[in-house]
Amino acid sequence: MNKRLAILAGLIRIKLTLAVALSATIGYVFSGAGDILTALMVALGVLLLSSASSVLNQIQELKQDALMERTAQRPIPSGEITVKQAMLIFLTLLFAGTVVLLGINFISAIVGITTILLYNGFYTPLKKKSSLAIFPGALVGALPPMIGWVGAGEPIMHPAIIMLSGFMFLWQIPHFLLLAIKYREQYLNAGFQISVGGPASKQTRRLLLLWVLTTSFAALFFPFFGLVQNTFIVAAIILLNCLLIFAFFRIAFTNYEMALKGKLHGFVSIYMLLFLLLIAADSLILNL
């Protein structure tokens, strides 16, 4: 039983899917809604759909996964599960996730399915053809908070959720670029198209600097437009962004070895988690 659970966890990439579910839940909390049952349904529905997307992605990239050290031990390329079994799991998760989101409302299910179509139908095949795949990939990462937002019954084109999703889009770019740096040779050997050199490349560092500064600047718009109001939360966001910029210069410009080992990628990921928790905390405080 433990082995089966371990295989399933690897197949759905449990850490990634939990992070996606969290971002969707924060989109719900960000709306000001406070129904715990609906919030749990949002988290579950997105977790199931994200898991389905991950399974389909591993089916689509079976050959590429087998060529890369970081993915060769995933359940399908390692032979722990067959493509047929994986496809059955995908269909089950897809159906279950869609039903859960339909139980909230129709629009949240539509946004959820659209996310899968973008990720598996557009981003995944485009990665093998163009480095520009990073942009539709970033768009996919921007949609989960919107699922939570519309799950709360809020309009999909509201400026607040557009700003949050836009911020998530911006953050995805350095996130993808740093992964490409860390696993550059593996990606190239597997046939993926990437546009960055090693961390010592001046062009790479300038590109990363542009996106990190843009992301940090966008984060400061939240208190500026009144989307974050608590004084302590605002101060924490400012401090967090100062730490992001400091860490970027410290690692990317002076310690290439740390960048190669993914230290900067890890910091950027922690930054996003803390930022989302801060804006969620602000919404909870305002609605107490």
Short mmCIF file of N, CA, C and O in Angstrom, two decimals, residues 123-201:
data_model
loop_
_atom_site.label_atom_id
_atom_site.label_comp_id
_atom_site.label_asym_id
_atom_site.label_seq_id
_atom_site.Cartn_x
_atom_site.Cartn_y
_atom_site.Cartn_z
N TYR A 123 1.19 24.25 -24.00
CA TYR A 123 2.51 24.44 -23.40
C TYR A 123 3.40 23.21 -23.54
O TYR A 123 4.56 23.32 -23.96
N THR A 124 2.88 22.04 -23.19
CA THR A 124 3.70 20.82 -23.20
C THR A 124 4.29 20.52 -24.58
O THR A 124 5.50 20.30 -24.70
N PRO A 125 3.49 20.48 -25.65
CA PRO A 125 4.11 20.23 -26.97
C PRO A 125 4.99 21.38 -27.46
O PRO A 125 5.97 21.14 -28.17
N LEU A 126 4.68 22.63 -27.06
CA LEU A 126 5.45 23.77 -27.53
C LEU A 126 6.85 23.79 -26.95
O LEU A 126 7.78 24.33 -27.57
N LYS A 127 7.04 23.20 -25.75
CA LYS A 127 8.36 23.17 -25.11
C LYS A 127 9.42 22.52 -26.00
O LYS A 127 10.60 22.84 -25.89
N LYS A 128 9.00 21.59 -26.85
CA LYS A 128 9.93 20.88 -27.71
C LYS A 128 10.24 21.66 -28.99
O LYS A 128 11.14 21.28 -29.74
N LYS A 129 9.48 22.75 -29.21
CA LYS A 129 9.63 23.49 -30.47
C LYS A 129 10.16 24.91 -30.31
O LYS A 129 10.80 25.44 -31.21
N SER A 130 9.86 25.53 -29.17
CA SER A 130 10.24 26.93 -29.01
C SER A 130 10.46 27.29 -27.54
O SER A 130 9.71 26.83 -26.67
N SER A 131 11.46 28.12 -27.30
CA SER A 131 11.70 28.61 -25.94
C SER A 131 10.61 29.58 -25.49
O SER A 131 10.49 29.89 -24.31
N LEU A 132 9.78 30.05 -26.44
CA LEU A 132 8.68 30.94 -26.11
C LEU A 132 7.57 30.22 -25.35
O LEU A 132 6.61 30.86 -24.88
N ALA A 133 7.68 28.90 -25.20
CA ALA A 133 6.71 28.13 -24.43
C ALA A 133 6.63 28.62 -22.99
O ALA A 133 5.64 28.39 -22.30
N ILE A 134 7.68 29.32 -22.54
CA ILE A 134 7.70 29.82 -21.17
C ILE A 134 6.52 30.75 -20.89
O ILE A 134 6.00 30.78 -19.76
N PHE A 135 6.01 31.45 -21.90
CA PHE A 135 4.94 32.41 -21.68
C PHE A 135 3.56 31.75 -21.51
O PHE A 135 2.85 32.07 -20.56
N PRO A 136 3.16 30.80 -22.38
CA PRO A 136 1.92 30.08 -22.07
C PRO A 136 2.04 29.25 -20.80
O PRO A 136 1.06 29.06 -20.08
N GLY A 137 3.26 28.79 -20.50
CA GLY A 137 3.47 28.06 -19.25
C GLY A 137 3.22 28.96 -18.06
O GLY A 137 2.62 28.55 -17.06
N ALA A 138 3.68 30.21 -18.14
CA ALA A 138 3.45 31.17 -17.07
C ALA A 138 1.98 31.52 -16.94
O ALA A 138 1.46 31.72 -15.83
N LEU A 139 1.27 31.56 -18.07
CA LEU A 139 -0.17 31.83 -18.04
C LEU A 139 -0.91 30.73 -17.29
O LEU A 139 -1.84 31.01 -16.52
N VAL A 140 -0.50 29.49 -17.51
CA VAL A 140 -1.11 28.37 -16.79
C VAL A 140 -0.96 28.55 -15.28
O VAL A 140 -1.90 28.33 -14.52
N GLY A 141 0.22 28.98 -14.84
CA GLY A 141 0.45 29.17 -13.42
C GLY A 141 -0.32 30.33 -12.83
O GLY A 141 -0.47 30.42 -11.61
N ALA A 142 -0.82 31.21 -13.70
CA ALA A 142 -1.56 32.38 -13.23
C ALA A 142 -3.05 32.09 -13.04
O ALA A 142 -3.76 32.90 -12.42
N LEU A 143 -3.55 30.98 -13.54
CA LEU A 143 -4.98 30.72 -13.53
C LEU A 143 -5.55 30.11 -12.23
O LEU A 143 -6.71 30.37 -11.91
N PRO A 144 -4.81 29.29 -11.48
CA PRO A 144 -5.41 28.70 -10.26
C PRO A 144 -6.03 29.69 -9.28
O PRO A 144 -7.14 29.44 -8.79
N PRO A 145 -5.37 30.86 -8.98
CA PRO A 145 -6.06 31.81 -8.08
C PRO A 145 -7.40 32.29 -8.65
O PRO A 145 -8.33 32.57 -7.90
N MET A 146 -7.48 32.35 -9.98
CA MET A 146 -8.72 32.79 -10.61
C MET A 146 -9.83 31.76 -10.40
O MET A 146 -11.01 32.12 -10.27
N ILE A 147 -9.45 30.47 -10.33
CA ILE A 147 -10.46 29.43 -10.07
C ILE A 147 -11.07 29.65 -8.69
O ILE A 147 -12.29 29.56 -8.51
N GLY A 148 -10.22 29.93 -7.70
CA GLY A 148 -10.73 30.19 -6.36
C GLY A 148 -11.58 31.45 -6.31
O GLY A 148 -12.62 31.49 -5.64
N TRP A 149 -11.17 32.47 -7.04
CA TRP A 149 -11.88 33.74 -7.07
C TRP A 149 -13.29 33.57 -7.64
O TRP A 149 -14.28 34.01 -7.04
N VAL A 150 -13.39 32.95 -8.82
CA VAL A 150 -14.72 32.76 -9.42
C VAL A 150 -15.52 31.72 -8.65
O VAL A 150 -16.76 31.74 -8.67
N GLY A 151 -14.82 30.82 -7.95
CA GLY A 151 -15.52 29.87 -7.09
C GLY A 151 -16.24 30.56 -5.96
O GLY A 151 -17.22 30.03 -5.41
N ALA A 152 -15.77 31.74 -5.60
CA ALA A 152 -16.43 32.55 -4.56
C ALA A 152 -17.58 33.37 -5.13
O ALA A 152 -18.22 34.14 -4.40
N GLY A 153 -17.81 33.24 -6.44
CA GLY A 153 -18.90 33.96 -7.08
C GLY A 153 -18.53 35.34 -7.57
O GLY A 153 -19.40 36.13 -7.96
N GLU A 154 -17.24 35.65 -7.59
CA GLU A 154 -16.79 36.97 -8.03
C GLU A 154 -16.60 36.99 -9.55
O GLU A 154 -16.31 35.96 -10.16
N PRO A 155 -16.73 38.17 -10.18
CA PRO A 155 -16.57 38.27 -11.64
C PRO A 155 -15.14 38.01 -12.07
O PRO A 155 -14.19 38.47 -11.43
N ILE A 156 -14.98 37.31 -13.17
CA ILE A 156 -13.67 36.86 -13.62
C ILE A 156 -12.78 38.02 -14.08
O ILE A 156 -11.55 37.92 -14.05
N MET A 157 -13.38 39.14 -14.49
CA MET A 157 -12.60 40.27 -14.99
C MET A 157 -12.44 41.37 -13.95
O MET A 157 -12.11 42.51 -14.29
N HIS A 158 -12.63 41.06 -12.69
CA HIS A 158 -12.46 42.06 -11.63
C HIS A 158 -10.98 42.48 -11.56
O HIS A 158 -10.08 41.64 -11.65
N PRO A 159 -10.69 43.78 -11.39
CA PRO A 159 -9.29 44.25 -11.36
C PRO A 159 -8.42 43.56 -10.31
O PRO A 159 -7.23 43.34 -10.54
N ALA A 160 -9.01 43.20 -9.16
CA ALA A 160 -8.23 42.58 -8.08
C ALA A 160 -7.67 41.23 -8.50
O ALA A 160 -6.48 40.95 -8.30
N ILE A 161 -8.48 40.39 -9.11
CA ILE A 161 -8.00 39.05 -9.50
C ILE A 161 -7.12 39.14 -10.74
O ILE A 161 -6.18 38.34 -10.91
N ILE A 162 -7.37 40.13 -11.60
CA ILE A 162 -6.49 40.35 -12.75
C ILE A 162 -5.09 40.70 -12.26
O ILE A 162 -4.08 40.21 -12.78
N MET A 163 -5.02 41.53 -11.20
CA MET A 163 -3.72 41.91 -10.66
C MET A 163 -3.02 40.73 -10.01
O MET A 163 -1.82 40.52 -10.21
N LEU A 164 -3.78 39.92 -9.23
CA LEU A 164 -3.17 38.76 -8.59
C LEU A 164 -2.69 37.75 -9.63
O LEU A 164 -1.56 37.23 -9.54
N SER A 165 -3.52 37.46 -10.62
CA SER A 165 -3.13 36.52 -11.66
C SER A 165 -1.97 37.07 -12.49
O SER A 165 -1.07 36.32 -12.89
N GLY A 166 -1.99 38.38 -12.73
CA GLY A 166 -0.88 39.00 -13.46
C GLY A 166 0.42 38.89 -12.70
O GLY A 166 1.49 38.63 -13.27
N PHE A 167 0.33 39.07 -11.38
CA PHE A 167 1.52 38.92 -10.54
C PHE A 167 2.04 37.49 -10.59
O PHE A 167 3.25 37.26 -10.70
N MET A 168 1.13 36.52 -10.54
CA MET A 168 1.53 35.11 -10.63
C MET A 168 2.20 34.83 -11.97
O MET A 168 3.17 34.07 -12.05
N PHE A 169 1.67 35.44 -13.04
CA PHE A 169 2.27 35.28 -14.36
C PHE A 169 3.71 35.78 -14.37
O PHE A 169 4.62 35.10 -14.85
N LEU A 170 3.92 36.98 -13.82
CA LEU A 170 5.26 37.55 -13.78
C LEU A 170 6.22 36.68 -12.98
O LEU A 170 7.37 36.48 -13.38
N TRP A 171 5.75 36.17 -11.85
CA TRP A 171 6.62 35.34 -11.00
C TRP A 171 7.02 34.05 -11.69
O TRP A 171 8.13 33.55 -11.49
N GLN A 172 6.13 33.51 -12.52
CA GLN A 172 6.43 32.24 -13.19
C GLN A 172 7.65 32.35 -14.10
O GLN A 172 8.36 31.36 -14.30
N ILE A 173 7.89 33.53 -14.67
CA ILE A 173 9.00 33.67 -15.62
C ILE A 173 10.35 33.40 -14.96
O ILE A 173 11.10 32.52 -15.44
N PRO A 174 10.74 34.10 -13.88
CA PRO A 174 12.02 33.75 -13.25
C PRO A 174 12.01 32.34 -12.68
O PRO A 174 13.05 31.67 -12.65
N HIS A 175 10.86 31.87 -12.26
CA HIS A 175 10.74 30.48 -11.76
C HIS A 175 11.16 29.50 -12.85
O HIS A 175 11.97 28.60 -12.62
N PHE A 176 10.62 29.66 -14.06
CA PHE A 176 10.96 28.78 -15.19
C PHE A 176 12.42 28.96 -15.61
O PHE A 176 13.12 28.00 -15.90
N LEU A 177 12.86 30.22 -15.67
CA LEU A 177 14.23 30.49 -16.12
C LEU A 177 15.26 29.86 -15.18
O LEU A 177 16.27 29.30 -15.63
N LEU A 178 15.00 29.93 -13.88
CA LEU A 178 15.94 29.37 -12.91
C LEU A 178 15.98 27.84 -12.98
O LEU A 178 17.03 27.23 -12.80
N LEU A 179 14.83 27.23 -13.25
CA LEU A 179 14.82 25.77 -13.47
C LEU A 179 15.63 25.43 -14.71
O LEU A 179 16.36 24.43 -14.73
N ALA A 180 15.46 26.25 -15.76
CA ALA A 180 16.20 26.00 -17.01
C ALA A 180 17.70 26.13 -16.80
O ALA A 180 18.49 25.40 -17.42
N ILE A 181 18.11 27.03 -15.93
CA ILE A 181 19.54 27.18 -15.62
C ILE A 181 20.04 25.94 -14.87
O ILE A 181 21.09 25.37 -15.20
N LYS A 182 19.28 25.54 -13.87
CA LYS A 182 19.72 24.43 -13.02
C LYS A 182 19.85 23.13 -13.81
O LYS A 182 20.79 22.36 -13.63
N TYR A 183 18.89 22.89 -14.71
CA TYR A 183 18.87 21.61 -15.45
C TYR A 183 19.13 21.82 -16.94
O TYR A 183 18.65 21.05 -17.77
N ARG A 184 19.89 22.84 -17.27
CA ARG A 184 20.08 23.24 -18.67
C ARG A 184 20.53 22.09 -19.57
O ARG A 184 19.92 21.83 -20.61
N GLU A 185 21.58 21.39 -19.17
CA GLU A 185 22.12 20.32 -20.02
C GLU A 185 21.11 19.18 -20.17
O GLU A 185 20.98 18.61 -21.26
N GLN A 186 20.42 18.86 -19.09
CA GLN A 186 19.43 17.78 -19.16
C GLN A 186 18.28 18.15 -20.11
O GLN A 186 17.83 17.32 -20.91
N TYR A 187 17.81 19.39 -20.00
CA TYR A 187 16.74 19.83 -20.89
C TYR A 187 17.16 19.79 -22.36
O TYR A 187 16.42 19.33 -23.23
N LEU A 188 18.37 20.27 -22.63
CA LEU A 188 18.86 20.28 -24.00
C LEU A 188 19.03 18.86 -24.55
O LEU A 188 18.67 18.59 -25.70
N ASN A 189 19.55 17.98 -23.72
CA ASN A 189 19.74 16.59 -24.15
C ASN A 189 18.41 15.88 -24.43
O ASN A 189 18.34 14.97 -25.26
N ALA A 190 17.36 16.31 -23.73
CA ALA A 190 16.05 15.69 -23.91
C ALA A 190 15.27 16.32 -25.07
O ALA A 190 14.19 15.86 -25.41
N GLY A 191 15.83 17.38 -25.66
CA GLY A 191 15.19 17.98 -26.82
C GLY A 191 14.31 19.17 -26.54
O GLY A 191 13.60 19.66 -27.43
N PHE A 192 14.34 19.69 -25.30
CA PHE A 192 13.56 20.87 -24.98
C PHE A 192 14.29 22.13 -25.44
O PHE A 192 15.52 22.20 -25.39
N GLN A 193 13.52 23.11 -25.85
CA GLN A 193 14.09 24.37 -26.31
C GLN A 193 14.14 25.36 -25.15
O GLN A 193 13.11 25.69 -24.57
N ILE A 194 15.33 25.84 -24.79
CA ILE A 194 15.46 26.83 -23.74
C ILE A 194 16.29 28.00 -24.25
O ILE A 194 17.10 27.84 -25.16
N SER A 195 16.07 29.18 -23.65
CA SER A 195 16.68 30.39 -24.19
C SER A 195 17.75 30.98 -23.29
O SER A 195 18.21 32.09 -23.53
N VAL A 196 18.14 30.25 -22.23
CA VAL A 196 19.11 30.81 -21.29
C VAL A 196 20.40 30.02 -21.30
O VAL A 196 20.43 28.83 -21.61
N GLY A 197 21.48 30.74 -20.96
CA GLY A 197 22.77 30.08 -20.80
C GLY A 197 22.96 29.70 -19.35
O GLY A 197 22.00 29.62 -18.58
N GLY A 198 24.19 29.49 -18.97
CA GLY A 198 24.48 29.18 -17.58
C GLY A 198 24.35 30.41 -16.71
O GLY A 198 24.19 31.53 -17.21
N PRO A 199 24.40 30.26 -15.38
CA PRO A 199 24.22 31.39 -14.47
C PRO A 199 25.31 32.45 -14.61
O PRO A 199 25.12 33.58 -14.19
N ALA A 200 26.47 32.09 -15.18
CA ALA A 200 27.55 33.07 -15.36
C ALA A 200 27.32 33.97 -16.57
O ALA A 200 28.02 34.95 -16.75
N SER A 201 26.34 33.62 -17.41
CA SER A 201 26.07 34.40 -18.61
C SER A 201 25.50 35.77 -18.25
O SER A 201 24.52 35.87 -17.50
#
